[in-house]
Every structure is written in structure tokens, then in C-alpha cells.
């Protein structure tokens, strides 16, 4: 093993860390090479256990940088293609965001190596996974959070996802770390006299985890509620580049109305995020016309639209045609609000994203009742945060997410977003309906 590590050093641990992080993206949707994450995490685990604290922290930061740069590069479309930001400025902004997000990975490993010296088995199978779990959780909270490339999402179709309804997605990420650490220990003690002893000690707990996960996937954690309902999801297929053009307003609204009226014998119709390309107070006659038609059919209609609050600030909302509303609580940094207000003027010089400085809705909002069912609604980015979705439980019996993934064109973002939605549905034990 000493010779192997010397070869690693010769080629450069920074390069291995960066490449391992980049390859980890292949474990996520749409590539779905779920098993790959155990290898791409085992490689840096091996390095981190050998390196001093400072170098291990840098290595972990580089791993995170590779993961984030390949995993969230789709932000480029919203900034450059649709936000008109200069190419260099958009790329720089994304790189800085990735550098920031990678700090959590770096700190997770640095602190373990700095303050938790001990046997390799403890580091690899306990300290690294536990620290990873904690800092992945922090990444979803600090500065409103950006909880996207979390390792647990890679396991949605594998046995470890069975732990999600019980412990959540972060715990699944920690268990991935346990498995990766076990893999490193097996390699480390290969051809060692203690190999069989270590092998059994390591393999049995991992097998137990996978078996337990498989069994948990067979458990039905919730009970059916009410009678089945019929739902229609409407997609106008309006190109993002045309959506906010003035001459497209009426054709877009007419299209959504006509598609909705064509739905027969349905209990609930759902439009995507900001499907109505205008403010509510400007389209009141249109809304009243729809309401009258839906009432005649005894159908609920949820539509995405911008409204204004009492302070004349915009809100990204979902309205039930009967008058109920949900206002988005968790806004997208740089897309819907600027984290540091004094940066708005500077930011707006380079990026022209429509409605990029809006207000957030109240934390505690009444659930909308649609088709007789209390529903928990999330708008776009919000469903990446388990805490935002779970907040509506257990009262919410159905989850609905509306989004506008057209911002990201034909990138990997819509596929990642769908996988995240699946994880939220699994955690909550609820059906999830998506309209995007």
C-alpha cells in the first residue's frame, strides 16, 4: 500500500481529489451511475486519512469543487443565456459559488484530521461520514442554503434510500460515507495478516446496512387518505426566451386557458411556476373568467403567478382559483434575491433576470385545499430543502411542486430536480405531483 500511496503523491493528490469530485456527478441523475459514488468517495477518503490536516482540508475542498463545478454548471444558462450576463462574468460567478459551497467539504475533513486523531477505522467509518453529514446539513442552512448536490440523492433507487423516510436524505449521505470508508479499509488491509478479521468486521456492518435498507423499503410508513382524485398537469411549452415578451402575454394566457378547458372530468388542474406572465392585479378579469368556468365544472385550478404584498413587493405565488394562495418562502440566491442588498446595483449592471429581487412569503402559511385534499406546495428551489417540505406535514396529504426548469434549457438540472422531488416524496410518504 505504501507504493500505491507514493504513486498517488507522484501524480498529485490535488488532481485526484478534483477528478474524483467531478466524476461523482455521474452518480447523480441523469447519468444514474449510483454505485460510482462509493468509489469516487473512497479515493479521497484514502487520501484524507493519509494527509496532514491542512492538506486533507485542501484536498476535500478540491473534491467539493470538482463536484459542484460539474454538478451545478447549469446555472450558466439562467445567468448568461436568459440573464444576458457576459460569458466571463457568468462563469466567474458560478466558479465563486462553487468555491464557497466546497468550503463545507473542506471544513468537514480538516476538522476531523485536526481534532479527531485516532485509528483509521474510526476516521473512515465514523468521523468522516458523521462530519460529512453535519456539514452537508449546514450547507443547506447558512446564507439561506444551497442544498443541491447532496450524496443521498444518488441512492434513490438503491437499498440505502430505505433509510430516508426514517432519518432523511442527509443520513443516507452519511451511510454512503460509511460504505466508502469500509471499502478503503478492505483495500488498506489487503494481503495483511489481519485481512480476514478486518474484512469480517467491516463487511458485516455494511451488509447489515444494505439489508436493513432493503427491508425498510418494503415498509409502508403512511396510510391512504380519502378517495382517488383525477389531476391534469398543463404545460404550455413556451420558450423561456419568449415568455416575458409583451406580445406573448395574451397568446400564453389563452393557450393555458384553452388547454385547461379541454380537460374533462378532472378534479384538479395544475399550471407551472409563473405560468401567467404578468401580475395578478393586471389579469383580474382573466382570473374571474377562469374561476367561473372551474366552479361550473367543480374543478380546482392551481396557477403560478406573481402577486404584490402590502409593501408593494413581488411574491412568487401559487393561487387556487377559489382564492387561496401560497407564497414562496425559500428564494433562489442571485435568481430571486441578492443575498447582500448593497450588491443589487452592481449585480443588475451585468445580469437582467426578470423579477430577480422579490420578497419571501411568511414562514407559517395556511395549507391550500385542492380537490378536497390539504396540499403542501413548494415552488421550484424549495423542494431541495426537506425542512421546507416536511413543515407542512402531517396535515398535507399530497405534495405539489411547480417550477420553471426552462431556465436551464436542455441541461442536467431538470433531471437532478426530478430526482430531488422523488427523494422528498419518499421522505414524506406522500405522492408528489410536479408541474414544470
XYZ file of C-alpha atoms in Angstrom, residues 58-225:
168
model
C -7.491 21.412 0.726
C -7.973 18.011 -0.872
C -11.571 17.876 0.388
C -12.183 21.416 -0.876
C -10.908 20.373 -4.311
C -13.161 17.317 -4.228
C -16.105 19.579 -3.483
C -15.028 21.985 -6.207
C -14.979 19.208 -8.789
C -18.406 18.022 -7.648
C -20.025 21.461 -7.612
C -18.486 22.741 -10.858
C -19.691 19.717 -12.811
C -22.953 19.390 -10.899
C -24.356 22.937 -10.920
C -22.785 24.380 -14.061
C -26.331 24.663 -15.450
C -26.687 27.976 -13.587
C -24.792 29.368 -16.579
C -27.957 29.158 -18.701
C -30.003 31.361 -16.391
C -27.212 33.916 -15.974
C -25.793 34.125 -19.499
C -28.417 32.801 -21.918
C -31.521 34.200 -20.219
C -29.993 36.784 -17.885
C -27.770 38.408 -20.539
C -24.748 38.315 -18.253
C -21.404 38.445 -20.092
C -19.950 34.966 -20.523
C -16.887 35.664 -18.375
C -18.946 37.274 -15.598
C -21.411 34.357 -15.534
C -18.605 31.791 -15.443
C -16.783 33.708 -12.691
C -19.937 33.991 -10.590
C -20.611 30.258 -10.868
C -16.993 29.445 -10.032
C -17.128 31.637 -6.915
C -20.366 29.959 -5.850
C -18.744 26.535 -6.278
C -15.693 27.671 -4.306
C -17.977 28.735 -1.475
C -20.015 25.512 -1.485
C -16.801 23.471 -1.444
C -15.727 25.105 1.805
C -18.162 22.871 3.666
C -16.481 19.738 2.341
C -13.057 21.140 3.150
C -14.001 22.082 6.703
C -15.670 18.721 7.323
C -12.420 16.884 6.627
C -9.990 19.448 8.045
C -11.698 19.442 11.446
C -11.642 15.644 11.639
C -7.933 15.450 10.812
C -7.121 18.373 13.089
C -9.077 17.437 16.197
C -10.001 13.757 15.914
C -6.801 11.767 15.523
C -7.225 8.073 16.008
C -7.394 4.733 14.339
C -8.095 4.626 10.631
C -11.238 2.573 11.154
C -12.772 5.268 13.347
C -11.912 8.033 10.913
C -13.045 6.229 7.806
C -16.250 4.652 9.066
C -17.369 7.130 11.719
C -15.666 10.525 11.852
C -15.588 11.337 8.113
C -19.182 10.170 7.465
C -20.516 11.968 10.557
C -18.666 15.183 9.761
C -19.827 14.975 6.136
C -23.436 14.625 7.312
C -23.182 17.650 9.626
C -21.565 19.957 7.079
C -23.895 18.863 4.290
C -26.726 19.839 6.616
C -25.066 23.202 7.337
C -24.682 23.830 3.612
C -28.469 23.787 3.381
C -28.856 26.414 6.121
C -26.082 29.022 6.062
C -26.924 32.121 3.983
C -30.352 30.569 3.202
C -28.634 27.405 1.943
C -27.949 25.692 -1.357
C -28.863 22.044 -0.816
C -28.426 20.553 -4.262
C -25.556 18.097 -4.832
C -26.200 16.011 -1.732
C -24.887 12.466 -1.963
C -28.075 10.844 -0.697
C -29.863 11.707 -3.947
C -27.678 9.202 -5.781
C -29.267 6.320 -3.871
C -32.936 6.921 -4.661
C -33.211 3.552 -6.452
C -30.850 1.594 -4.184
C -31.416 -0.041 -0.778
C -29.859 2.773 1.275
C -32.777 5.031 0.317
C -34.885 2.879 2.622
C -33.458 4.931 5.498
C -34.790 8.204 4.028
C -38.320 8.075 5.482
C -36.830 7.401 8.921
C -33.691 9.551 9.078
C -33.785 11.735 5.959
C -31.550 12.271 2.954
C -28.585 13.582 4.967
C -28.366 10.286 6.833
C -28.221 8.426 3.527
C -25.239 10.593 2.575
C -23.577 9.648 5.851
C -24.190 5.946 5.186
C -22.566 6.313 1.771
C -19.535 7.582 3.669
C -19.606 4.529 5.946
C -19.614 2.225 2.912
C -16.808 4.176 1.230
C -14.760 4.017 4.432
C -15.283 0.266 4.628
C -14.084 -0.075 1.044
C -10.889 1.823 1.905
C -10.230 -0.400 4.911
C -10.594 -3.524 2.791
C -8.039 -2.179 0.322
C -5.732 -0.996 3.079
C -5.546 -4.397 4.780
C -5.390 -6.414 1.581
C -2.644 -9.065 1.855
C -2.324 -8.224 5.532
C -2.441 -10.968 8.146
C -5.415 -9.223 9.738
C -7.304 -9.059 6.433
C -9.859 -11.748 7.271
C -10.502 -10.337 10.721
C -10.786 -6.771 9.444
C -12.783 -7.918 6.440
C -15.463 -9.521 8.588
C -15.523 -6.568 10.968
C -16.028 -4.187 8.055
C -18.180 -6.182 5.658
C -20.765 -7.427 8.134
C -21.928 -3.939 9.244
C -22.127 -2.785 5.618
C -24.133 -5.842 4.614
C -26.376 -5.230 7.611
C -26.954 -1.643 6.455
C -27.901 -2.722 2.945
C -30.148 -5.481 4.241
C -31.841 -3.095 6.666
C -32.295 -0.559 3.871
C -33.869 -3.184 1.637
C -36.272 -4.203 4.393
C -37.159 -0.583 5.181
C -38.054 -0.003 1.518
C -40.815 -2.588 1.895
C -42.402 -0.751 4.831
C -45.454 1.426 4.171
C -44.962 4.315 6.587
C -48.232 6.088 5.813
C -51.865 5.251 5.189
C -54.076 6.114 2.232
C -56.176 9.247 2.616
